[in-house]
Coordinates of C-alpha atoms and ligand atoms in Angstrom, one line a residue:
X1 CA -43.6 4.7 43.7
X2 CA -44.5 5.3 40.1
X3 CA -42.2 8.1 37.8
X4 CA -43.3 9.0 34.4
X5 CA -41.0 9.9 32.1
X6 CA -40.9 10.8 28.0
X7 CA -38.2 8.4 27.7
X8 CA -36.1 6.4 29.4
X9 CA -32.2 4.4 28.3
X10 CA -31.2 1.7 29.9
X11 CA -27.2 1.5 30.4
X12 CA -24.2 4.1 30.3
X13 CA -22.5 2.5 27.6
X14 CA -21.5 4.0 24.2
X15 CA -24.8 4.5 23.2
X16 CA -27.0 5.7 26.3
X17 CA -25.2 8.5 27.6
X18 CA -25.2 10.6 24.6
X19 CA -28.7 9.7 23.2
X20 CA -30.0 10.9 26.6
X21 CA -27.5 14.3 25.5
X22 CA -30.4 14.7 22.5
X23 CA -33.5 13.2 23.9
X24 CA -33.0 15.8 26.9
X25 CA -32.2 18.6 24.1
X26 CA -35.1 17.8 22.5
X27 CA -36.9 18.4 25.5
X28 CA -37.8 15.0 26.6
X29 CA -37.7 14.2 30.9
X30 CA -35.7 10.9 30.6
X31 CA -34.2 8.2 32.8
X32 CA -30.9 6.7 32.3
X33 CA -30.5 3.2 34.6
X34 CA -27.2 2.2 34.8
X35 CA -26.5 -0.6 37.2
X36 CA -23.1 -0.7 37.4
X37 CA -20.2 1.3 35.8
X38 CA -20.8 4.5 33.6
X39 CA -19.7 4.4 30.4
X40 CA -19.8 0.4 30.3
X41 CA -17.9 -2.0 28.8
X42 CA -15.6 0.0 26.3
X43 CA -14.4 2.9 29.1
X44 CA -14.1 0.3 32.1
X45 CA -13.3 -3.3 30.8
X46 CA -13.2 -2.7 27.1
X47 CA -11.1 -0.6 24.9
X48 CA -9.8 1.7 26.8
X49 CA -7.9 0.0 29.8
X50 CA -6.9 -2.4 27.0
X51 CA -5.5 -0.1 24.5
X52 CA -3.5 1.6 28.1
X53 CA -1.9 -1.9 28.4
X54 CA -1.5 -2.5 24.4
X55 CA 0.6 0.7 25.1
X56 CA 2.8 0.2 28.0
X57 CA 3.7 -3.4 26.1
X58 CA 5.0 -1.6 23.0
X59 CA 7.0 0.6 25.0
X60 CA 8.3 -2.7 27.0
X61 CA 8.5 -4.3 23.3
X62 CA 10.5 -1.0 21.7
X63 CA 12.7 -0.6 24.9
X64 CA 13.9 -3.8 24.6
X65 CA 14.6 -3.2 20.8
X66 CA 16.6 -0.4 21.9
X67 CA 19.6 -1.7 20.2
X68 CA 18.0 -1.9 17.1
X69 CA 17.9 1.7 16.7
X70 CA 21.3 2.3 18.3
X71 CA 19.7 3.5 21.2
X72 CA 21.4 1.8 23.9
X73 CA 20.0 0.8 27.5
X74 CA 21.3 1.3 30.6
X75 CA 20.4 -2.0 31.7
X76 CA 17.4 -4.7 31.2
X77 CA 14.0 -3.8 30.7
X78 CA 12.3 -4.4 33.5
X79 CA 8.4 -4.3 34.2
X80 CA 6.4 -2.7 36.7
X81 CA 2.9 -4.7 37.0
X82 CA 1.7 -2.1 39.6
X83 CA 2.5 1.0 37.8
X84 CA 1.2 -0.8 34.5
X85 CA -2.1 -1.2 36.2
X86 CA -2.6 2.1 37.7
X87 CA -1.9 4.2 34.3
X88 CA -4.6 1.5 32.7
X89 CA -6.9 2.3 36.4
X90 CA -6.3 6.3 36.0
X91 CA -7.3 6.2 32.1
X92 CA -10.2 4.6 32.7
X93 CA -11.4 6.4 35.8
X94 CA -10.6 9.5 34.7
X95 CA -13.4 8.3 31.5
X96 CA -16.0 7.1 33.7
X97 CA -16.1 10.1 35.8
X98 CA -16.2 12.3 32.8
X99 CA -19.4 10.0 31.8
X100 CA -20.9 10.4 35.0
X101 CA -20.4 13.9 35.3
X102 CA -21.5 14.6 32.2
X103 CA -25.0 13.0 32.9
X104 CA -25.4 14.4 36.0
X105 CA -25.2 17.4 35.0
X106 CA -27.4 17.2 32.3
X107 CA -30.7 18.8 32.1
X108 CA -33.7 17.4 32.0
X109 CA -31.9 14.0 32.8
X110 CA -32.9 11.7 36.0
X111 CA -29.8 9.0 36.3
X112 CA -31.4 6.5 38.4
X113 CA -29.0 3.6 39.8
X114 CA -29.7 0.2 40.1
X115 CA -30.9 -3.0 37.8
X116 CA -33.6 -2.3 35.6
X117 CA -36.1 -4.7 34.5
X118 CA -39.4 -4.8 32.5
X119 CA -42.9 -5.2 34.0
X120 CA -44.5 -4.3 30.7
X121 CA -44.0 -2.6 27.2
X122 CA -43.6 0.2 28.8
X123 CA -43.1 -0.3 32.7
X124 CA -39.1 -0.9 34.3
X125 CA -38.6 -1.3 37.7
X126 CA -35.8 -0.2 39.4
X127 CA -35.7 -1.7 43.2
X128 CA -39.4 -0.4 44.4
X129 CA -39.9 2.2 41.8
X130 CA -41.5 1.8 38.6
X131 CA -40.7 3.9 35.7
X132 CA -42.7 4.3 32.9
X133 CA -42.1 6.0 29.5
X134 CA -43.7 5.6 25.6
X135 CA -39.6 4.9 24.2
X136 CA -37.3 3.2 25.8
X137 CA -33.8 2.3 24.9
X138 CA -31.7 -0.4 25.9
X139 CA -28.0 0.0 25.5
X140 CA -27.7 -3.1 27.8
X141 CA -24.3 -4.5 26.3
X142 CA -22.7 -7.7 27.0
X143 CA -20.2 -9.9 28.9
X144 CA -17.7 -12.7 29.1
X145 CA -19.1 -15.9 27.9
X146 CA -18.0 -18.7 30.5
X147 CA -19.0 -22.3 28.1
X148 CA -20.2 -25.3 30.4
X149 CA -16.2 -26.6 29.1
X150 CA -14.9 -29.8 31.1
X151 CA -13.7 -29.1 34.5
X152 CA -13.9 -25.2 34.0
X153 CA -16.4 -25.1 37.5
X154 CA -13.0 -26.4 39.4
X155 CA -10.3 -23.7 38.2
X156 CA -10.3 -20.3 38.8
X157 CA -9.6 -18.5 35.4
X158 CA -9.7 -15.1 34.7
X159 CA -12.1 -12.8 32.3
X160 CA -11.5 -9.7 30.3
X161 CA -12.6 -8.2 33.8
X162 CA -11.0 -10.0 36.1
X163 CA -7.2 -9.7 34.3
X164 CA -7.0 -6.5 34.3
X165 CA -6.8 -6.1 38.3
X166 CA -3.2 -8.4 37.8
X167 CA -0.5 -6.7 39.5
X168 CA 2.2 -9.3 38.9
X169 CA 3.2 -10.6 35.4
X170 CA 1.7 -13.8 35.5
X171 CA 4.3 -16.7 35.3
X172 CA 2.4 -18.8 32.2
X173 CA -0.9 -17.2 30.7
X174 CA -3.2 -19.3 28.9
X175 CA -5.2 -18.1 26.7
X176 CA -8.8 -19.4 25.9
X177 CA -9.4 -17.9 22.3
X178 CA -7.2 -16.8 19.6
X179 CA -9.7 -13.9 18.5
X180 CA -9.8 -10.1 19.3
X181 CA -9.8 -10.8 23.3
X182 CA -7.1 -13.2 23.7
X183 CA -4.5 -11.9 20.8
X184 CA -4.6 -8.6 22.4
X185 CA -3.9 -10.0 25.9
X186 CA -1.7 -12.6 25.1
X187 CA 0.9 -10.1 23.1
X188 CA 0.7 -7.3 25.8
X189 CA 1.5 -9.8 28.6
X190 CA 4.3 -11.8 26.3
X191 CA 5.9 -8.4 26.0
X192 CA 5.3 -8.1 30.1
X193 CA 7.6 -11.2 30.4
X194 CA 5.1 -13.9 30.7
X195 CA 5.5 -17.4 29.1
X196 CA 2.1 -16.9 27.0
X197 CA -0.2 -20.2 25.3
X198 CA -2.9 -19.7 22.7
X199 CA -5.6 -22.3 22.7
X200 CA -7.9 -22.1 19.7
X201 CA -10.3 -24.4 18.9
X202 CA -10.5 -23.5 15.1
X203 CA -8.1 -24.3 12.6
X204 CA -6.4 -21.1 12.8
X205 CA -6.0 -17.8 14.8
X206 CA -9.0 -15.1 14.3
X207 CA -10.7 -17.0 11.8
X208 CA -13.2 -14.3 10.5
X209 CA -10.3 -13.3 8.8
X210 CA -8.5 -14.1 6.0
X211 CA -6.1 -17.6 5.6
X212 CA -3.1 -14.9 4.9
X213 CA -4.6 -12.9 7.6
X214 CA -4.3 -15.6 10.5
X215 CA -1.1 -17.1 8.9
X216 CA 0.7 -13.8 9.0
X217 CA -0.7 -13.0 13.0
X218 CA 0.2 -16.2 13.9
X219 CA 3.5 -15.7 12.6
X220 CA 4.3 -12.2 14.3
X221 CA 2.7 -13.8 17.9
X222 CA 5.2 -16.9 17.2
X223 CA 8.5 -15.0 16.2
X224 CA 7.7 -13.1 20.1
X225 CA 7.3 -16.2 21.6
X226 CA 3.8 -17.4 22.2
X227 CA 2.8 -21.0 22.0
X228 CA -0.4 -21.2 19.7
X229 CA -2.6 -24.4 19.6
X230 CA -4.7 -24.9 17.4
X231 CA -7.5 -27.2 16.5
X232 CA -7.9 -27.8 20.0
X233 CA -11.5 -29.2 20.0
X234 CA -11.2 -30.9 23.4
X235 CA -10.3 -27.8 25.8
X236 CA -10.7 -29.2 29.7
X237 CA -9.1 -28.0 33.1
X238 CA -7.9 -29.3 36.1
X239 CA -6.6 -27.6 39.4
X240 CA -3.1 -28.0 39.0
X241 CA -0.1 -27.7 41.8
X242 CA 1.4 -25.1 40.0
X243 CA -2.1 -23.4 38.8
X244 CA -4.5 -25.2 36.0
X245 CA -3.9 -27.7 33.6
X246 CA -5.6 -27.3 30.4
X247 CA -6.6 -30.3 28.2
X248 CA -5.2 -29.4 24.6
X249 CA -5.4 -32.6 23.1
X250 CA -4.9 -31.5 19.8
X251 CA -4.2 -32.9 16.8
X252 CA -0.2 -32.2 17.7
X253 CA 1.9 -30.9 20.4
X254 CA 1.8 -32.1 24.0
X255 CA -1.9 -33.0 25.7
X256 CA -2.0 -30.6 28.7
X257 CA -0.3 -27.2 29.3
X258 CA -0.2 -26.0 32.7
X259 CA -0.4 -22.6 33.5
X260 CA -0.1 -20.3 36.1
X261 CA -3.4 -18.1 35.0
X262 CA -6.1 -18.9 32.6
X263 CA -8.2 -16.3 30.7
X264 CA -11.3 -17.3 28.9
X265 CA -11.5 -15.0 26.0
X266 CA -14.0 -17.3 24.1
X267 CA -17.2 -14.4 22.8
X268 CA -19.1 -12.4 24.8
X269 CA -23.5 -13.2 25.6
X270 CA -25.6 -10.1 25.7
X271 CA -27.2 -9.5 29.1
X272 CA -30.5 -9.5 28.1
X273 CA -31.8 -12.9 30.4
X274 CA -32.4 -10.5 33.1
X275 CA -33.8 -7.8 31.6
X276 CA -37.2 -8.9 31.8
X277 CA -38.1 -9.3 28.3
X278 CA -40.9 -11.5 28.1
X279 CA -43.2 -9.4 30.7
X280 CA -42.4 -6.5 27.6
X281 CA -42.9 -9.0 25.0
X282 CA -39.7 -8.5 23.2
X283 CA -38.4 -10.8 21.0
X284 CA -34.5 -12.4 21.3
X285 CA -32.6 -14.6 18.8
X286 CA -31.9 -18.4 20.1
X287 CA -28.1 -16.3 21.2
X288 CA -30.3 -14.4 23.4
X289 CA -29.6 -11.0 21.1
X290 CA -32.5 -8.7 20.8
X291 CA -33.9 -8.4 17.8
X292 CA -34.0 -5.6 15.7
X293 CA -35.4 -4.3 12.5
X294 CA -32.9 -2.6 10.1
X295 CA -34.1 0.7 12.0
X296 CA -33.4 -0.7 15.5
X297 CA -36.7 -0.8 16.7
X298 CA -37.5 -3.9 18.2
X299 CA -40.8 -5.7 18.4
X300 CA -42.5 -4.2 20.7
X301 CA -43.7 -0.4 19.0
X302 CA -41.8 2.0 21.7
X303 CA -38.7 0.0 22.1
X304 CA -35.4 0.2 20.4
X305 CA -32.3 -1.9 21.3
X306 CA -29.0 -0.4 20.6
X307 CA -24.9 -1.4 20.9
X308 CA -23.5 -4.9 21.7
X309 CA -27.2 -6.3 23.0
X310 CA -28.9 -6.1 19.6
X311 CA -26.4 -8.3 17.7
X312 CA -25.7 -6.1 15.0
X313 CA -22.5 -5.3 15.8
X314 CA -19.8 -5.7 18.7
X315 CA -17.4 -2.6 19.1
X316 CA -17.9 0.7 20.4
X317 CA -18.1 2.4 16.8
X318 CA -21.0 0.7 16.0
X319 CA -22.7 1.3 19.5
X320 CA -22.0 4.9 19.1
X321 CA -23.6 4.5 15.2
X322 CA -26.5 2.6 16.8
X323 CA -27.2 6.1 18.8
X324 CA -27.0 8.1 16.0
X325 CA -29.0 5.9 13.7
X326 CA -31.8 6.0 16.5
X327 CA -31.4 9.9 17.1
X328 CA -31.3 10.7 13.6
X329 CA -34.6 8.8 12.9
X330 CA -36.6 9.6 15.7
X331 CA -35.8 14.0 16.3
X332 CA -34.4 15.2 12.5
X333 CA -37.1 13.3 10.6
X334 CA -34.0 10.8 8.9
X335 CA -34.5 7.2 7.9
X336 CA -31.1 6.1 8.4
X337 CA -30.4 2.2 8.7
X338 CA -28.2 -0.3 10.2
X339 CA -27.4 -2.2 6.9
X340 CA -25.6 1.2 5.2
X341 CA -23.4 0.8 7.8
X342 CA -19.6 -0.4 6.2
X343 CA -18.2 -2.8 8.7
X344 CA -14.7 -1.2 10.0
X345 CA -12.4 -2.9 13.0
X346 CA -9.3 -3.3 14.3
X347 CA -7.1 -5.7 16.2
X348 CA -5.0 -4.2 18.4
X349 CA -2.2 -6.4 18.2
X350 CA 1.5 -4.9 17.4
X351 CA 1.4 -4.4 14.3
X352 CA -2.2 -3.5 14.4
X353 CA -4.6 -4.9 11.8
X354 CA -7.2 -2.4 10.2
X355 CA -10.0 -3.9 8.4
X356 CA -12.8 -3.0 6.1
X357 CA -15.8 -4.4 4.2
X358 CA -15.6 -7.6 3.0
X359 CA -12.7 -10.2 3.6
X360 CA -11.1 -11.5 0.3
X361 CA -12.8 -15.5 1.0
X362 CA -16.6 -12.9 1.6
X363 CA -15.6 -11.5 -1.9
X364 CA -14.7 -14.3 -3.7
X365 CA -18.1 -16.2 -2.6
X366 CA -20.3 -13.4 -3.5
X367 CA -19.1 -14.4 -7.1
X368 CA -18.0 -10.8 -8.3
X369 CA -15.2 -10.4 -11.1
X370 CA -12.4 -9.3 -8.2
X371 CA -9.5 -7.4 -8.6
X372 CA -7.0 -8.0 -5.7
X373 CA -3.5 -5.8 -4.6
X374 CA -1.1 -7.4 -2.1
X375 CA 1.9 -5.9 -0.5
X376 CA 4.1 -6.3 1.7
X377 CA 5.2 -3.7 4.9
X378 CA 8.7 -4.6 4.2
X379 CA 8.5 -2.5 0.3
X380 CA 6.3 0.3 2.4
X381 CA 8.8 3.1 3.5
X382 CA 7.1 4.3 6.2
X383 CA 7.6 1.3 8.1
X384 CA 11.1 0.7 6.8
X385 CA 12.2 3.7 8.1
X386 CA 10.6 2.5 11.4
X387 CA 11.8 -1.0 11.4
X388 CA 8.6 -1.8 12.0
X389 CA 8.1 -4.6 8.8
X390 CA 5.5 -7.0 9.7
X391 CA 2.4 -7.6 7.8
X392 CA 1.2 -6.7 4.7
X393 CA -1.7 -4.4 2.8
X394 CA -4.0 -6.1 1.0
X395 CA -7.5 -4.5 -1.0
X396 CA -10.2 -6.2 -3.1
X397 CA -12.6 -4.4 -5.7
X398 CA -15.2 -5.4 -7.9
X399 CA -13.5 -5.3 -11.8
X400 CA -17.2 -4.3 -13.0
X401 CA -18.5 -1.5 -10.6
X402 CA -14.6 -0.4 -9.8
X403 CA -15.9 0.0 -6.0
X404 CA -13.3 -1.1 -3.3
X405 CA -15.0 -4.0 -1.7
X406 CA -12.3 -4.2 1.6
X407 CA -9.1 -4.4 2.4
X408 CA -6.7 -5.0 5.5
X409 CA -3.9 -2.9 6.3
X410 CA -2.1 -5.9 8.8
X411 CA 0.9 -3.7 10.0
X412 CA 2.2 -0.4 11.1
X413 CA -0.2 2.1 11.7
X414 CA -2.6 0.3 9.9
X415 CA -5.8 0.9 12.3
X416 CA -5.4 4.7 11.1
X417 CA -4.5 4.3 7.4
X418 CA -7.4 1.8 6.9
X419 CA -9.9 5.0 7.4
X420 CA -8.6 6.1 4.1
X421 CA -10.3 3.5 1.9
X422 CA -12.8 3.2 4.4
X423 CA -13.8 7.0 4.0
X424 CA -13.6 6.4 0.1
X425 CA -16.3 3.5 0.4
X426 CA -18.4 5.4 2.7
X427 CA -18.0 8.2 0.1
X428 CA -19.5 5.8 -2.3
X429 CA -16.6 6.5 -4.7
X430 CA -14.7 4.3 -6.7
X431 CA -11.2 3.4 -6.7
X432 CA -9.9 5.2 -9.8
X433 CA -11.0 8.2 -7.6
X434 CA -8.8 7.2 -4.8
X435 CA -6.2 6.3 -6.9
X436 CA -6.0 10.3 -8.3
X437 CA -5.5 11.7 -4.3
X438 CA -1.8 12.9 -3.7
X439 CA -0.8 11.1 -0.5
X440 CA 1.6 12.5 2.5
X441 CA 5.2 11.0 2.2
X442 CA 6.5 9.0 4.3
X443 CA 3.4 7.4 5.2
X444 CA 1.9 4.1 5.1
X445 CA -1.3 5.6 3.5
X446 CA 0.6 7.2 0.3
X447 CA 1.0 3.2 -0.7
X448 CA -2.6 2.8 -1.1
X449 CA -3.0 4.8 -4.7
X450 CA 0.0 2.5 -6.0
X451 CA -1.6 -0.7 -4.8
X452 CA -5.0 0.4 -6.7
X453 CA -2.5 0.6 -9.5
X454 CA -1.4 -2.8 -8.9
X455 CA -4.9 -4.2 -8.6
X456 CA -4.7 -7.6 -10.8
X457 CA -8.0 -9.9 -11.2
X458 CA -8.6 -13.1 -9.5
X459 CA -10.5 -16.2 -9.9
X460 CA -14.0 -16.4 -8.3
X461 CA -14.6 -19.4 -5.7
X462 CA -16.8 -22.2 -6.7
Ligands
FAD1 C1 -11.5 -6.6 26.4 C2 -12.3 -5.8 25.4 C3 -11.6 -5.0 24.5 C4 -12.4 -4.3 23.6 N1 -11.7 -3.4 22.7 C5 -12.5 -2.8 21.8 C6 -11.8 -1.9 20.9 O1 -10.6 -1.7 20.9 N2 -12.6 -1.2 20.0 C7 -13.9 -1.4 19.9 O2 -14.6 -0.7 19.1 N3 -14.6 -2.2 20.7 C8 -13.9 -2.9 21.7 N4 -14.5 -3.7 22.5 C9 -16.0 -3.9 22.4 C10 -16.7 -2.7 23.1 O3 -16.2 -2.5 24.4 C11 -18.2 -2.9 23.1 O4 -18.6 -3.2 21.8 C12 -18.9 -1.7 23.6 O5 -18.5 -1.3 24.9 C13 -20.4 -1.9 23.5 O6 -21.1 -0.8 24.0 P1 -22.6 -1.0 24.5 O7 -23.0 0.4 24.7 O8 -23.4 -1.8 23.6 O9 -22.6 -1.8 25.9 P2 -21.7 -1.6 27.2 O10 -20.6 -0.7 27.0 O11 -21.4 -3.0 27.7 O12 -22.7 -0.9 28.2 C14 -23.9 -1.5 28.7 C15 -24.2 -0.9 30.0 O13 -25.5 -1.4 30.4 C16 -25.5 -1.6 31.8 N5 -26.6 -2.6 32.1 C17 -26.8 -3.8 31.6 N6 -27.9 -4.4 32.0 C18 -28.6 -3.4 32.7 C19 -29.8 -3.4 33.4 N7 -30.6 -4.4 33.4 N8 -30.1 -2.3 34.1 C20 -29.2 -1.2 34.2 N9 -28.1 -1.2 33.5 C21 -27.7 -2.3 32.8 C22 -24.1 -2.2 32.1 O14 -23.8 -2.1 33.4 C23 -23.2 -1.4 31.1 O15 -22.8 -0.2 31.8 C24 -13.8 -4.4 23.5 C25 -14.4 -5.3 24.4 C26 -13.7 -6.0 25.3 C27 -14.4 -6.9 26.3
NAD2 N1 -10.0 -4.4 18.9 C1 -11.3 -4.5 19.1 O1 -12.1 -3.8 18.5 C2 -11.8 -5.5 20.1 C3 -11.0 -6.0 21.0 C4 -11.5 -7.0 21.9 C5 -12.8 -7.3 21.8 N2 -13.6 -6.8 20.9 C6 -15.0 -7.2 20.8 O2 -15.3 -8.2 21.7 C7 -16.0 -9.3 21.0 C8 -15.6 -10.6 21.7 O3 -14.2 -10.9 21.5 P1 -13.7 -12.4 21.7 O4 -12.3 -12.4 21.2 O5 -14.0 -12.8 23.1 O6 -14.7 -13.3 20.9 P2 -14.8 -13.8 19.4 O7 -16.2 -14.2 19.3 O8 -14.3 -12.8 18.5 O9 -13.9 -15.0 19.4 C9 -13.9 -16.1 20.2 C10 -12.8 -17.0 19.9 O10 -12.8 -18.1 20.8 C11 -12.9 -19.3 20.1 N3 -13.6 -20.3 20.9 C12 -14.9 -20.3 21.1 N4 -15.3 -21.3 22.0 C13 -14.1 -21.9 22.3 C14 -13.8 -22.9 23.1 N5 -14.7 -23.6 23.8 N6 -12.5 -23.3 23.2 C15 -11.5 -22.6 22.6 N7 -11.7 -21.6 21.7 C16 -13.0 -21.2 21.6 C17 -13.6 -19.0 18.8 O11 -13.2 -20.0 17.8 C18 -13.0 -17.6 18.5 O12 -11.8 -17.7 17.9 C19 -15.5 -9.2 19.6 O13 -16.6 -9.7 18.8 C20 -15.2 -7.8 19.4 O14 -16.2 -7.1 18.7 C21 -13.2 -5.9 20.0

C-alpha cells in the first residue's frame, strides 16, 4: 500500500511532534513515524527521568545535611530505590502520554508506528506501506555508544537506558565517562549510598570545559566521596565474582576496580545506519551525523535533518531550536540559521553548572583582547545564606567590542542565573548594558553586574 502525504517527520522527539503542530496548521496531511517511545530521548531516557533522580538525590543529599541547618532528624536517612524509580517512571509517563495524546489528536496528522526507512528521496517504508511526501523531516535522535573496549562483549554493563530500571542502590557503580552522562549519575547514586568510581580516559573530568571548570567538579564529586580516575587510556572488563572488574591501569592508583554495576556513559552515535540513507542519497559525516547546511536542509532538496541526528547540537534546547529554525524558514518566509544560534547547557550536577558561549581556553585562542571576572560562591550571598558554597562564577568579554563572550555560573542555581547573560548575548547587547540592570536581592544573579565591574584583562594564548 502506497500513502501520499504533503509531509512527513520521522521521530517523536523534541523536534517532530511540534513541527508536525505547524505543518498540520498550515494545512499540510503529514505522517509522523515514531518507532518506539513518544517524545524520545529527552521525555523517556533523557532529561527528564534524570533531572527526577538529580532531585530525589538532593533531597537525600540535604536530608542528611539536616544538622547543618539545625534541623534535626529523627533518625538516618534512608533510601527507597523503588519509590525513587517510580516518581522518575510517573514523570516521564505522565510526558509521553501527554506527547502522544497531543498528536493523536491533532488534525490533519497520521501517526503511523513502526521503523521507517528510505526507498528513495522521497519514498519511506514503514512495514508494507510506503509513504511518500515532497519534505520530509528526520528528528531521528541518538543512542548510547557501546566502543569495541577490551572484554566489554563479556560483562553486562548498564546504559543511560538500562540504569534507570535499578530498583536497588547498587553496591559499587562504575562509571564509564566523566562527562554530562556519567557526572550526573555518579552524584545522584553517591547520594543514594553507593560506593561510586569515575573512569575517564582524558586528563580531567568534562574536558570541554575549562581547567578551573573540571578541577573545581572534581573537587565537589571528591569531597562526597566518589573515586575519579583519570587518564585511564587502557579501560578493559572482566566478569568478576562480585560483578565486573574494570581495567584502570592508569597512570596512578590501583589497576582494576571491581564493581558491582558498570555504566557506559562514553557519547552517544546518531541512529542514522538504519535509516536507509543511501537508497535517498543523503549524505553522513565519517560519525555517521547527517549533514546539514546552516539551514538544516540536507542534501538531498526535500529533506531536512533536525535534533541530535544532524550533529549540530546534542540537548533538547537545541532540538526544539532545530524545529523552529525549519518552521520559521519554510511557513513565515524567515531565513533563520543554525550558526546564530548561542551555545547554552548545563550539567546537572549539585551545584549545577550553567554555561554559555565560548569557554575561557575557546576565548583566549580566538586571539581577542579578553577581559575576565572570577568569583567565588562562597563571597555570593545567595548561597551563603543557603550554605550552598561550591563553585564559582566566571565571565569573559571582548576588551574591544565590550560583548560578553561566555561565562559559567559553576554553583547554586546557576543553570537559571546563566539565562541572564545568555539573554543579554542573544540581545546582542554589550556588557556595560548589563552592568546598568538593577538585580533582585538575595540572588545569585544580582552578582553578575558587580563581576562586569570587576572585569580585568588577560593575556591571549599563543
Ligand atoms: C541521560 C541523558 C540525559 C540528558 N539530559 C539532558 C538535559 O538535562 N538537558 C538537555 O538539553 N538535554 C539532555 N539530554 C540530551 C537530550 O535528551 C537530547 O539532546 C534530545 O532528546 C534530542 O532530541 P531529538 O529530538 O534530536 O531526538 P530523540 O529525543 O532521541 O528522538 C528521536 C526519536 O526518533 C525515533 N526514531 C529513530 N529512528 C527512527 C526510525 N527509523 N523510524 C521511526 N522512528 C525513529 C526514536 O525512537 C526517538 O523517539 C540528555 C540525554 C541523555 C541520554
Ligand atoms: N545536562 C545535559 O544537558 C545533558 C545531560 C546528559 C547528556 N546530555 C547530552 O548527551 C550527550 C552525551 O553525553 P555523554 O556524557 O555520554 O558523552 P560526551 O561525549 O559528553 O562525553 C563522553 C565522555 O566519555 C569519555 N570517553 C570516551 N570514550 C571513552 C572510553 N573508551 N573510556 C573512558 N572514557 C571515555 C570522553 O573522554 C568524555 O569525557 C552530551 O553531548 C549531551 O549533549 C546532556
Amino acid at each position: 500500500m502506497t500513502q501520499d502525504f504533503d509531509a512527513i517527520i520521522v521521530g517523536a522527539g523534541q523536534a517532530g511532534p511540534s513541527l508536525a503542530a505547524r505543518l498540520t496548521a498550515a494545512g499540510m496531511k503529514t505522517a509522523l513515524v515514531e518507532r518506539k517511545l513518544f517524545g524520545g530521548t529527552c521525555v523517556n531516557t533523557g532529561c527528564m527521568p534524570t533531572k527526577t533522580l538529580v532531585a530525589s538525590a538532593y533531597a537525600a543529599h540535604l536530608a542528611r545535611r539536616g544538622a547543618d541547618f539545625g534541623i534535626v532528624p529523627a533518625g538516618p536517612v534512608t533510601i527507597d530505590m523503588k519509590r525513587v524509580k517510580a516518581r522518575a517512571d510517573t514523570v516521564s509517563t505522565k510526558a509521553r502520554t501527554n506527547v502522544e495524546t497531543w498528536l493523536r489528536g491533532m488534525d490533519g496528522l497520521t501517526v503511523i508506528e513502526g521503523h521507517a526507512r528510505f526507498e528513495g528521496p522521497d519514498t519511506l517504508r514503514v512495514g508494507d506501506t510506503l509513504l511518500t511526501a515532497p519534505r520530509i523531516f528526520l528528528n531521528v535522535g541518538g543512542r548510547a555508544s557501546v566502543p569495541d573496549m577490551p572484554g566489554v562483549g563479556t560483562v553486562d554493563f548498564l546504559t543511560n537506558t538500562s540504569i534507570l530500571q535499578l530498583d536497588a542502590v547498587p553496591r559499587h557503580l562504575v562509571v564509564v565517562g566523566g562527562s554530562y552522562i556519567g557526572l550526573e549519575f555518579a552524584q545522584m547514586h553517591r547520594r543514594f549510598g553507593a560506593e561510586v568510581t569515575v573512569v575517564e580516559k582524558g586528563p580531567r573530568l568534562i574536558g570541554r570545559e575549562d581547567e578551573d571548570v573540571s578541577d573545581a567538579i572534581r573537587d565537589i564529586l571528591a569531597a562526597e566521596g566518589i573515586a575519579v580516575r583519570t587518564d585511564a587510556t587502557c579501560i578493559g572488563f572482566k566478569p568478576h565474582a562480585d560483578g565486573v572488574a574494570v581495567d584502570v591501569d592508569c597512570t596512578s592508583g590501583e589497576p582494576t576496580v571491581v564493581g558491582s554495576h558498570v555504566l557506559l556513559a562514553v557519547g552517544r552515535r546518531p541512529n542514522t545506519d538504519d535509516l536507509g540513507l543511501d537508497a535517498a542519497g543523503v549524505k553522513r559525516d565519517a560519525r555517521g551525523y547527517i549533514e546539514v547546511d546552516d539551514s538544516l536542509a540536507t542534501n538531498v532538496p526535500g529533506i531536512w535533518a533536525l535534533g541530535d541526528c544532524n550533529g549540530r547540537g546534542a540537548f533538547t534546547h537545541t532540538a526544539y531550536n532545530d524545529y523552529e529554525i525549519v518552521a520559521a524558514n519554510l511557513l513565515d518566509g524567515a531565513s533563520r540559521r543554525v550558526s546564530a544560534r548561542i551555545p547554552g547547557y548545563a550539567l546537572y550536577i549539585d551545584p549545577p553548572l550553567g554555561r554559555v558561549g565560548m569557554t575561557e581556553a575557546e576565548a583566549r585562542r580566538s586571539g581577542r583582547n579578553l577581559l575576565v571576572s572570577k568569583r567565588p560562591m562562597t563571597r555570593v550571598g545567595r548561597a551563603i545564606e543557603k550554605d550552598e558554597t561550591k563553585g564559582f562564577m566566571k565571565i569573559v568579554a571582548d576588551q574591544d567590542t565590550k560583548r560578553i563572550l561566555g561565562a559559567a555560573i559553576l554553583g547554586t542555581g546557576g543553570d537559571e542565573a546563566i539565562h541572564g547573560i545568555l539573554d543579554m548575548m542573544n540581545a546582542g547587547a554589550d556588557y556595560p548594558t548589563l552592568q546598568w540592570a538593577v538585580p533582585i536581592h538575595p540572588t545569585v544573579s544580582e552578582l553578575i553586574p558587580t563581576m562586569l565591574g570587576d572585569l580585568r584583562p588577560v593575556g591571549r594564548e599563543g
